mmCIF file of C-alpha atoms in Angstrom:
data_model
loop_
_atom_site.group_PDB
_atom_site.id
_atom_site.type_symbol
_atom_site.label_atom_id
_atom_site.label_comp_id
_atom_site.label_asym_id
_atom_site.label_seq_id
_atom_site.Cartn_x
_atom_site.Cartn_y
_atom_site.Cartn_z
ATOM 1 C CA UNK H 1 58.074 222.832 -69.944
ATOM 2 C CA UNK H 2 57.671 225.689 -67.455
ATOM 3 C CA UNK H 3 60.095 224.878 -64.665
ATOM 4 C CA UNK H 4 62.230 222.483 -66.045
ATOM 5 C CA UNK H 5 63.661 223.226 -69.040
ATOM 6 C CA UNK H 6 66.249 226.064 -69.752
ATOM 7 C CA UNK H 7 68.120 227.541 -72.634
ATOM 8 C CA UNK H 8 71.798 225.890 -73.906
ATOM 9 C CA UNK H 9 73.541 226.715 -77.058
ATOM 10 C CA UNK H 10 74.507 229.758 -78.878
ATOM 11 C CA UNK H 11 71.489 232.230 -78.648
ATOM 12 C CA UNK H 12 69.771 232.961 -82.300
ATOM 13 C CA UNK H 13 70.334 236.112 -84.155
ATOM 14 C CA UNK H 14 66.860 237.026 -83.280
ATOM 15 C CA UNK H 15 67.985 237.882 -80.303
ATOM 16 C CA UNK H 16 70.137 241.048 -81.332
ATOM 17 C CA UNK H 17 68.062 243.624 -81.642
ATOM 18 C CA UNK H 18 68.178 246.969 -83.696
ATOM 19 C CA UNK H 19 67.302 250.683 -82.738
ATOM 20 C CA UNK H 20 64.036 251.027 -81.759
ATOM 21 C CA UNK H 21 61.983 254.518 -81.232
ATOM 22 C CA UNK H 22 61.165 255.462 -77.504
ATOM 23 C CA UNK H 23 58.418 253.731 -76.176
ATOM 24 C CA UNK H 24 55.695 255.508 -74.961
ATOM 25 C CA UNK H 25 55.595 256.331 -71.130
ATOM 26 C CA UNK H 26 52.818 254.329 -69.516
ATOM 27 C CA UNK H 27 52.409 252.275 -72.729
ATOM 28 C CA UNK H 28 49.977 249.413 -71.643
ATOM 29 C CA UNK H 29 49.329 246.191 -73.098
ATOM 30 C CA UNK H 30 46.462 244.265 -74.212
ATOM 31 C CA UNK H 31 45.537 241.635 -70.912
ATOM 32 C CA UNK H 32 42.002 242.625 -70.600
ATOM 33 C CA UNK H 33 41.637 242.420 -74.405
ATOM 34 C CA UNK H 34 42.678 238.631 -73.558
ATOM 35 C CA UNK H 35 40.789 238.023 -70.936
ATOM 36 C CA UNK H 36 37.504 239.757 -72.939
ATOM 37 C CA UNK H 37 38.106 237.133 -76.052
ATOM 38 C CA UNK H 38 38.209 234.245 -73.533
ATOM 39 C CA UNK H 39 35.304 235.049 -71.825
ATOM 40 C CA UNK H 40 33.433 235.891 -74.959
ATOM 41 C CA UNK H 41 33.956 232.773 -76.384
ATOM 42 C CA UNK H 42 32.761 230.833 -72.963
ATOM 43 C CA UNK H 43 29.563 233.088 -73.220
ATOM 44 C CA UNK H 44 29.054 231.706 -76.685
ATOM 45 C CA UNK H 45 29.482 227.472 -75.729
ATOM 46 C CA UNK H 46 32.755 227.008 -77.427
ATOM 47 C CA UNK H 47 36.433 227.018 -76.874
ATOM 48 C CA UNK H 48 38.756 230.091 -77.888
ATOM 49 C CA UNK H 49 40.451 228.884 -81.274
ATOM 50 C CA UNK H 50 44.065 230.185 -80.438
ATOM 51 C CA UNK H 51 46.439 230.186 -83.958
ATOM 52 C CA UNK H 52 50.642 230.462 -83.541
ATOM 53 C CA UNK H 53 53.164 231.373 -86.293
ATOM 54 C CA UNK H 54 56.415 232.385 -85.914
ATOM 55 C CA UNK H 55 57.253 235.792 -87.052
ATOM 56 C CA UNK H 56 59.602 235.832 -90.086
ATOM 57 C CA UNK H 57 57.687 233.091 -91.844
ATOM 58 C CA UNK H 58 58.218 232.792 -94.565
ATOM 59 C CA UNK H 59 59.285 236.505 -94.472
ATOM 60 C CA UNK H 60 58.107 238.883 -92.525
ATOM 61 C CA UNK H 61 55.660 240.916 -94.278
ATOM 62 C CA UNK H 62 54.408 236.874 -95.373
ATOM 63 C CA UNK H 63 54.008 236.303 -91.167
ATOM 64 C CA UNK H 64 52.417 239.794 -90.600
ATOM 65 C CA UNK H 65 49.807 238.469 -93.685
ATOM 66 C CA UNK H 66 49.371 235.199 -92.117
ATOM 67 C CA UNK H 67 49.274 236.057 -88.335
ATOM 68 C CA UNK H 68 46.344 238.801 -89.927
ATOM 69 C CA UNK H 69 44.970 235.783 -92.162
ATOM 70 C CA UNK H 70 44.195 233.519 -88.804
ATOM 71 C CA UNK H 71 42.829 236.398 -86.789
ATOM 72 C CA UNK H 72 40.293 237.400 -89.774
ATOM 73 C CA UNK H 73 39.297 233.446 -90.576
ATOM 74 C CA UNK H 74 38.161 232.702 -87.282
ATOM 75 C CA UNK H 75 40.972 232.783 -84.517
ATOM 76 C CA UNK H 76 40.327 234.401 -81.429
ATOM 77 C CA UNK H 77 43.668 235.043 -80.424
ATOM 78 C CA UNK H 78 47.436 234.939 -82.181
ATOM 79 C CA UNK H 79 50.595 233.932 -80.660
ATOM 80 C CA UNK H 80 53.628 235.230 -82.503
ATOM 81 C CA UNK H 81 56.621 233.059 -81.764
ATOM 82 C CA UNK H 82 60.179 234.827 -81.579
ATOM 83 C CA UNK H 83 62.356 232.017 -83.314
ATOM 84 C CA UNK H 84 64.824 230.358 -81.628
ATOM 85 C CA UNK H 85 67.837 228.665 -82.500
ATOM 86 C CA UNK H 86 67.186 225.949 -80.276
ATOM 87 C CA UNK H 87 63.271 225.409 -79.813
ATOM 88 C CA UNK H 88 63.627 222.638 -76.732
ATOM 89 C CA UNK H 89 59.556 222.859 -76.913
ATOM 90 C CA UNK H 90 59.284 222.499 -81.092
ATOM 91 C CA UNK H 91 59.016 219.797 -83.395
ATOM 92 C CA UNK H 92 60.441 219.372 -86.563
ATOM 93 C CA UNK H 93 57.141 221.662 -88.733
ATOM 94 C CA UNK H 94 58.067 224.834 -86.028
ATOM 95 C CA UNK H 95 61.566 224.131 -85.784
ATOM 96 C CA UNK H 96 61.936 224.174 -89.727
ATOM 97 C CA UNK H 97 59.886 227.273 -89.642
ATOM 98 C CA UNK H 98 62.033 229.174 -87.332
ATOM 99 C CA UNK H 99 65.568 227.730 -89.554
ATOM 100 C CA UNK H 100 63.809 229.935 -92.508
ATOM 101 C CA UNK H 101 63.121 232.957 -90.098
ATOM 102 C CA UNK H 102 66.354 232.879 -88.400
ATOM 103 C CA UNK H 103 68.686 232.690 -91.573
ATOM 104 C CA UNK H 104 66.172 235.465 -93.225
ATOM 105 C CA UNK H 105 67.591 237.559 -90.696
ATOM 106 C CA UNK H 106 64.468 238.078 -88.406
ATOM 107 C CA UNK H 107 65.125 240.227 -85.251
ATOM 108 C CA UNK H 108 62.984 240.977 -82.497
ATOM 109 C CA UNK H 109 62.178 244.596 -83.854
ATOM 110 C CA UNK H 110 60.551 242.140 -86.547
ATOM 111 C CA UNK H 111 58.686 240.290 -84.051
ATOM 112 C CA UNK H 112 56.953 243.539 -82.247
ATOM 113 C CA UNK H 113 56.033 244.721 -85.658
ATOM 114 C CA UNK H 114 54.521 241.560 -86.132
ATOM 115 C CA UNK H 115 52.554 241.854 -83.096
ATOM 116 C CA UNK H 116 51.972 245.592 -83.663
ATOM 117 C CA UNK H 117 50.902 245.502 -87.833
ATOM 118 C CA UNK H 118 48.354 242.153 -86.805
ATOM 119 C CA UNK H 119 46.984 243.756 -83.547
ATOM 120 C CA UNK H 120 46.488 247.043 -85.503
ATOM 121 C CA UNK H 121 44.405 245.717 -88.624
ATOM 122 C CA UNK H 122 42.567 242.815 -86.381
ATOM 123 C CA UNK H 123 42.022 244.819 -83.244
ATOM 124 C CA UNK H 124 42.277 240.899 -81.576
ATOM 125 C CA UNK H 125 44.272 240.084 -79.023
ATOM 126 C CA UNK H 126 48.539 238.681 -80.008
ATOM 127 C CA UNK H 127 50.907 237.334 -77.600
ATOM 128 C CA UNK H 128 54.237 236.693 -77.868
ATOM 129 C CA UNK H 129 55.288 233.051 -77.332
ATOM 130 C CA UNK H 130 59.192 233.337 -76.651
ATOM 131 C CA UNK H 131 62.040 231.421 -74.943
ATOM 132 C CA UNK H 132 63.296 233.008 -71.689
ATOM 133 C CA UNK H 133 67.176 233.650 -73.183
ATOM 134 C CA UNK H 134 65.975 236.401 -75.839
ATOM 135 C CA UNK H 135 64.464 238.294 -73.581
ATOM 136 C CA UNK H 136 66.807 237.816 -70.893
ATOM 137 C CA UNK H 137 69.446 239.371 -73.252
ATOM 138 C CA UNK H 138 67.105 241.748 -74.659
ATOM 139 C CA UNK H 139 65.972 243.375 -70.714
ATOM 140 C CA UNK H 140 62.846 241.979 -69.468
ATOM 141 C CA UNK H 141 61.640 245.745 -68.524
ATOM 142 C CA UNK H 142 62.052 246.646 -72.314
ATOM 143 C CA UNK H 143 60.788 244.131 -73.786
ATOM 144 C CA UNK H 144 57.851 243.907 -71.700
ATOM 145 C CA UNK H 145 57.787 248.263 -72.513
ATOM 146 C CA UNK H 146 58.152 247.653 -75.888
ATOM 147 C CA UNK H 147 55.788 244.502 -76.124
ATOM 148 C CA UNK H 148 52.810 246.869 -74.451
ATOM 149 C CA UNK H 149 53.781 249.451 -77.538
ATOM 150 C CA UNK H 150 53.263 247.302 -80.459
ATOM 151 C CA UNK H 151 49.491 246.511 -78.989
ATOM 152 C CA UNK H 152 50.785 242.745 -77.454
ATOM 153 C CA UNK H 153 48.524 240.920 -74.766
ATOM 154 C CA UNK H 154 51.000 239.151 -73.315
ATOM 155 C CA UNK H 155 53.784 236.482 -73.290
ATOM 156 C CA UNK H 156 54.177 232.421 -73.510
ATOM 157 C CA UNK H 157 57.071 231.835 -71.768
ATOM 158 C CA UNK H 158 57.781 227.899 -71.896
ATOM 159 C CA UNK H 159 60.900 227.571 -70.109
ATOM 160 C CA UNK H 160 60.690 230.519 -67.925
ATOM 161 C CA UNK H 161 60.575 228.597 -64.046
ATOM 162 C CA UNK H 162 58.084 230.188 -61.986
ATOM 163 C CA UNK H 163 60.690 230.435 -59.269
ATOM 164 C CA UNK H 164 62.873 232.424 -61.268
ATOM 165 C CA UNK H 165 59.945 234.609 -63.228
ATOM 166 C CA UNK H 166 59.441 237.393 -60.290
ATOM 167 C CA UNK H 167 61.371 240.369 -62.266
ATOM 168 C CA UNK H 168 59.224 239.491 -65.519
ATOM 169 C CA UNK H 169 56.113 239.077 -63.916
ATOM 170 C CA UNK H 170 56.366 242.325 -62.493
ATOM 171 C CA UNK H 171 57.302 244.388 -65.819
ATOM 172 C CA UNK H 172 54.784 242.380 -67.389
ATOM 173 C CA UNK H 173 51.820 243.277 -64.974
ATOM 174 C CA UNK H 174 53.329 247.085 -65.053
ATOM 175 C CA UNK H 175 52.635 247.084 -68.366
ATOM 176 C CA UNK H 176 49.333 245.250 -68.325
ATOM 177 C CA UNK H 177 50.508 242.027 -70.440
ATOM 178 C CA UNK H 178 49.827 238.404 -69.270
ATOM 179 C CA UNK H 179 52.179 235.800 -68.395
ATOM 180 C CA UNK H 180 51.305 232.518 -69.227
ATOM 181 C CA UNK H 181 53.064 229.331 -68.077
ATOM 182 C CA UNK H 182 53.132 226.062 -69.984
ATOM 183 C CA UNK H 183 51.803 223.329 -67.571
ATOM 184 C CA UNK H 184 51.973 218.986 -68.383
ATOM 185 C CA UNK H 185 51.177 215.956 -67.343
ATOM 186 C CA UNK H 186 53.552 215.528 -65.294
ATOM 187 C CA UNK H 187 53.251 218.377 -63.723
ATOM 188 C CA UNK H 188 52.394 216.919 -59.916
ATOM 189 C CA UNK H 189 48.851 219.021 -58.294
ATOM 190 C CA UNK H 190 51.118 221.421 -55.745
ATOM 191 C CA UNK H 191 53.645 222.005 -58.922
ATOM 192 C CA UNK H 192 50.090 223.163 -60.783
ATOM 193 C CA UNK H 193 48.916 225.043 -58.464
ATOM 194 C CA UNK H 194 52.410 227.192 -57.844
ATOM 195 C CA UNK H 195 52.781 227.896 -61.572
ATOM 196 C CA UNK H 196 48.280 228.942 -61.687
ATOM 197 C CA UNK H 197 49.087 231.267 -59.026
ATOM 198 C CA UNK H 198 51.615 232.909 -60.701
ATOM 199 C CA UNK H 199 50.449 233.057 -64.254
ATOM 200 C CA UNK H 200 47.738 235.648 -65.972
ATOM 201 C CA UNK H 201 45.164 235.071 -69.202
ATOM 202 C CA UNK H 202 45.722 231.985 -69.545
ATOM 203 C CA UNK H 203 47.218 228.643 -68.778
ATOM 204 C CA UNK H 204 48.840 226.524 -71.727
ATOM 205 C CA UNK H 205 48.453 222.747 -70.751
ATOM 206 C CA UNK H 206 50.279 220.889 -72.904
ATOM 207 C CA UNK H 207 48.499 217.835 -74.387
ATOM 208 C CA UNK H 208 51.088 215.197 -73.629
ATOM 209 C CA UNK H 209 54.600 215.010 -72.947
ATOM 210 C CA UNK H 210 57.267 215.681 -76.155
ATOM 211 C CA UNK H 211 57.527 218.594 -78.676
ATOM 212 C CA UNK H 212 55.070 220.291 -81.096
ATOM 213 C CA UNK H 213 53.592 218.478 -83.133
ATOM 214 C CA UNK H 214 50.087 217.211 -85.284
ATOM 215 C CA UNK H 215 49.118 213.916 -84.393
ATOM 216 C CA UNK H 216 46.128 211.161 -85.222
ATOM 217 C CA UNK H 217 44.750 211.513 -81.154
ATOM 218 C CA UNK H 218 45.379 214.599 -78.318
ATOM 219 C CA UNK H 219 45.077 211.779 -75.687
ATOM 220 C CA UNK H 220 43.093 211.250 -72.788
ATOM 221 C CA UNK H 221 46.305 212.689 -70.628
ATOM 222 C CA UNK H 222 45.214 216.300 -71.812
ATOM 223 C CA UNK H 223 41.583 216.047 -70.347
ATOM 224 C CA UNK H 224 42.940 215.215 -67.098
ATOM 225 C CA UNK H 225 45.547 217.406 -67.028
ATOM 226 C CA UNK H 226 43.016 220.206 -67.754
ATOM 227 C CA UNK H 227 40.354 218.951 -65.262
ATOM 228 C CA UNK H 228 43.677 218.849 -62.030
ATOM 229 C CA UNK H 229 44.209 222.596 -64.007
ATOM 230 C CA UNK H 230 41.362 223.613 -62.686
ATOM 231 C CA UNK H 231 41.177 222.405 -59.519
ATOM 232 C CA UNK H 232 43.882 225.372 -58.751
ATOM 233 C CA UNK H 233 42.602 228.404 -61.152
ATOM 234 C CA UNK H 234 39.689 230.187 -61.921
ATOM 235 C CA UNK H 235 42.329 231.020 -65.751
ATOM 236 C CA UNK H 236 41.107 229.434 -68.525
ATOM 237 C CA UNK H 237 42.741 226.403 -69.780
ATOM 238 C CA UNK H 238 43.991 226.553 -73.046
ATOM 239 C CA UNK H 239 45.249 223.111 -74.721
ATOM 240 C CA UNK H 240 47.970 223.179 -77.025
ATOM 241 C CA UNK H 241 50.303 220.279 -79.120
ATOM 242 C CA UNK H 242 49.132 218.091 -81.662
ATOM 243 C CA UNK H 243 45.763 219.607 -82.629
ATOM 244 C CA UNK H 244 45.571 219.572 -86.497
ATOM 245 C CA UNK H 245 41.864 219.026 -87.462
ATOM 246 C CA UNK H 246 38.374 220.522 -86.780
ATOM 247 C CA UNK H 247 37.471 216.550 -85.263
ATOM 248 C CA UNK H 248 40.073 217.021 -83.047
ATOM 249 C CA UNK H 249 39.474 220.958 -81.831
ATOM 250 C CA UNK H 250 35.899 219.356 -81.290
ATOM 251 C CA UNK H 251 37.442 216.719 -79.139
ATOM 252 C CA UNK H 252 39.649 218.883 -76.888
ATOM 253 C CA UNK H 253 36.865 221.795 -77.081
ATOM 254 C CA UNK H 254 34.688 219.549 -75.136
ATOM 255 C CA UNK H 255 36.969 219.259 -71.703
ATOM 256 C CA UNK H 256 39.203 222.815 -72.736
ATOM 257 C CA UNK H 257 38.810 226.528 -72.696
ATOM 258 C CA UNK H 258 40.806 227.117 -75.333
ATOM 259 C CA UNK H 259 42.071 225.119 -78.694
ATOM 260 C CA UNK H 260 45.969 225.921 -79.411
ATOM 261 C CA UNK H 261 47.358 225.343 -83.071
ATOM 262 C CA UNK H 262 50.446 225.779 -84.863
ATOM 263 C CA UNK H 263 52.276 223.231 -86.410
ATOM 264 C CA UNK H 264 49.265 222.437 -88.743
ATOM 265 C CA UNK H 265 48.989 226.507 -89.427
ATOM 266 C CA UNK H 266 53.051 226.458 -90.219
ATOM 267 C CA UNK H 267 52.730 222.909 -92.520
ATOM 268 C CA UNK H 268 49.626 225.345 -94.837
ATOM 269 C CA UNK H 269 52.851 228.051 -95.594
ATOM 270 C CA UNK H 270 55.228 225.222 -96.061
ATOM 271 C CA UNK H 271 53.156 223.339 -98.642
ATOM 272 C CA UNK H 272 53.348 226.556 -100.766
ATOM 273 C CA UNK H 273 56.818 227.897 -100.341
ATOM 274 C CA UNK H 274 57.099 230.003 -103.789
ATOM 275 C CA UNK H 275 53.209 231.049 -103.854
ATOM 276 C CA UNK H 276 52.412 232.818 -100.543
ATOM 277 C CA UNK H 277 48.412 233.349 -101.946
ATOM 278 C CA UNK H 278 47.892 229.790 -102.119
ATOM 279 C CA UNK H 279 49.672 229.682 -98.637
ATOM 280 C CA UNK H 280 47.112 232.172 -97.193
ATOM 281 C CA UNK H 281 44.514 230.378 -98.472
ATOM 282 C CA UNK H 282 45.579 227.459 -96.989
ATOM 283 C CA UNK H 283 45.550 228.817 -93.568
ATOM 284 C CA UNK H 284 42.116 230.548 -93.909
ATOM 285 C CA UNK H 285 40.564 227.435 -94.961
ATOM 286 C CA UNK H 286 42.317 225.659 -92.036
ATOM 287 C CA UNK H 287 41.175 228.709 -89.399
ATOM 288 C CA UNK H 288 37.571 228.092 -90.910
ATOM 289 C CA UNK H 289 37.480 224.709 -90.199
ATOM 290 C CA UNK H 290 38.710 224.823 -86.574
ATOM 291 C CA UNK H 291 36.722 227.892 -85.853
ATOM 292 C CA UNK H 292 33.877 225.912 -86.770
ATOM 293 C CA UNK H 293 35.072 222.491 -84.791
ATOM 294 C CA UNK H 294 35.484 224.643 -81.542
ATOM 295 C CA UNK H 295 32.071 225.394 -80.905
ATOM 296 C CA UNK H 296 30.170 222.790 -78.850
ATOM 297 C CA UNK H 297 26.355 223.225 -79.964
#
């Protein structure tokens, strides 16, 4: 989680990176774009439906489809995930996900072009959800550049301790992207409030305390972690892990902002590994059904 976890082990090959064309001067990201899907979502009495996918999956012109697929079937927003060779955050679906990224030889210019290809034929806001060591050996300042190029709103940074996040916080707001922290139940009320103050878009609350993950019940944990959220933001409160179904996106849409799901989105393109149509279908039924379990009337 934000703040307590770092990065060990030998970095993934996504985080080499290839020759990339000169990003625009004053290239600015997508944060209000964020902020205008959240709110619009509020004004309509429901929760944001927020879809992830890591780019790569199952290729990447399969992720760019997919990542497009959730944004045109009823999510609000897209995180792209940069795989990772050691996902401390991911279960086994994500982690198994990432394995077929990383050895199809996915690189970070492969992750902005996701962002950029499904921000350019959705026009909806994508973040990049990303593990501090990638970007760290990348250059915060040019990722952050390059990030704000391709269209991106912003970054998840799960491991990134707010104590330590001043240089990226800076690039990021330079280049008008949002940094959002990954808060969880155990995080105690003055630990909440340091990480709300520094964040932007959005907080991530985790649901409970372990890895990604679908699961039969969200928990009563998230609901209070969301409501002690609160009590130090005026940022929506987005809850992610372990959301799978359209009864549960109605159950955490009740006490949350926002509705965050992946591994359930990932297990859709895994059920169809040789027939990518039927795995697109999958994950525009699943978008439906969520979309439609995240509104509250």
């Amino acid at each position: 989680m934000a703040g307590t976890t770092h990065i060990h082990g030998t970095p993934a090959p996504a985080a080499h990176h290839d020759t990339l064309p000169d990003v625009p001067a004053g290239a600015r990201g997508n944060l209000e774009l964020l902020e205008a899907a959240l709110a619009a979502a509020k004004a309509e009495n429901r929760a944001a439906l927020v879809g992830y996918l890591p780019a790569g999956f199952p290729t990447v012109d399969g992720g760019i489809a997919a990542c497009t697929a959730l944004l045109e079937s009823g999510c609000d927003v897209v995180e792209v995930g940069l795989p990772h060779s050691d996902p401390v955050l991911d279960g086994p679906v994500i982690q198994t996900a990432d394995d077929i990224a990383l050895r199809g030889g996915v690189r970070i210019a492969d992750v902005l072009r996701t962002v950029r290809e499904t921000h350019a034929a959705t026009g909806k806001p994508v973040l990049c959800m990303t593990y501090w060591n990638p970007v760290d050996r990348y250059g915060p300042e040019r990722f952050a550049a390059e990030l704000a190029a391709a269209g991106g709103a912003g970054c998840i940074l799960p491991d990134l301790p707010v104590e330590e996040s001043d240089a990226w916080r800076r690039s990021a707001a330079h280049h008008g992207l949002a940094t959002v922290f990954v808060v969880a139940p155990s995080s105690q009320d003055a630990r909440l409030a340091a990480i709300t103050a520094a964040g932007s878009g959005f907080v991530y609350a985790a649901s409970l305390m372990g890895v990604t993950g679908t699961r039969d019940s969200v928990g009563r944990e998230a609901a209070d972690l969301v409501a002690r959220t609160r009590a130090t933001t005026d940022l929506p409160v987005c809850v992610g892990l372990g959301v799978s179904s359209a009864r549960q996106a109605t159950e955490v849409a009740d006490f949350a902002d926002g509705v965050i799901v992946g591994s359930a989105f990932v297990k859709e393109l895994l059920a169809h590994p040789d027939d990518l149509d039927a795995g697109l279908a999958g994950v525009r039924r699943l978008a439906g059904e969520l979309a439609a379990g995240v509104r509250r009337d």
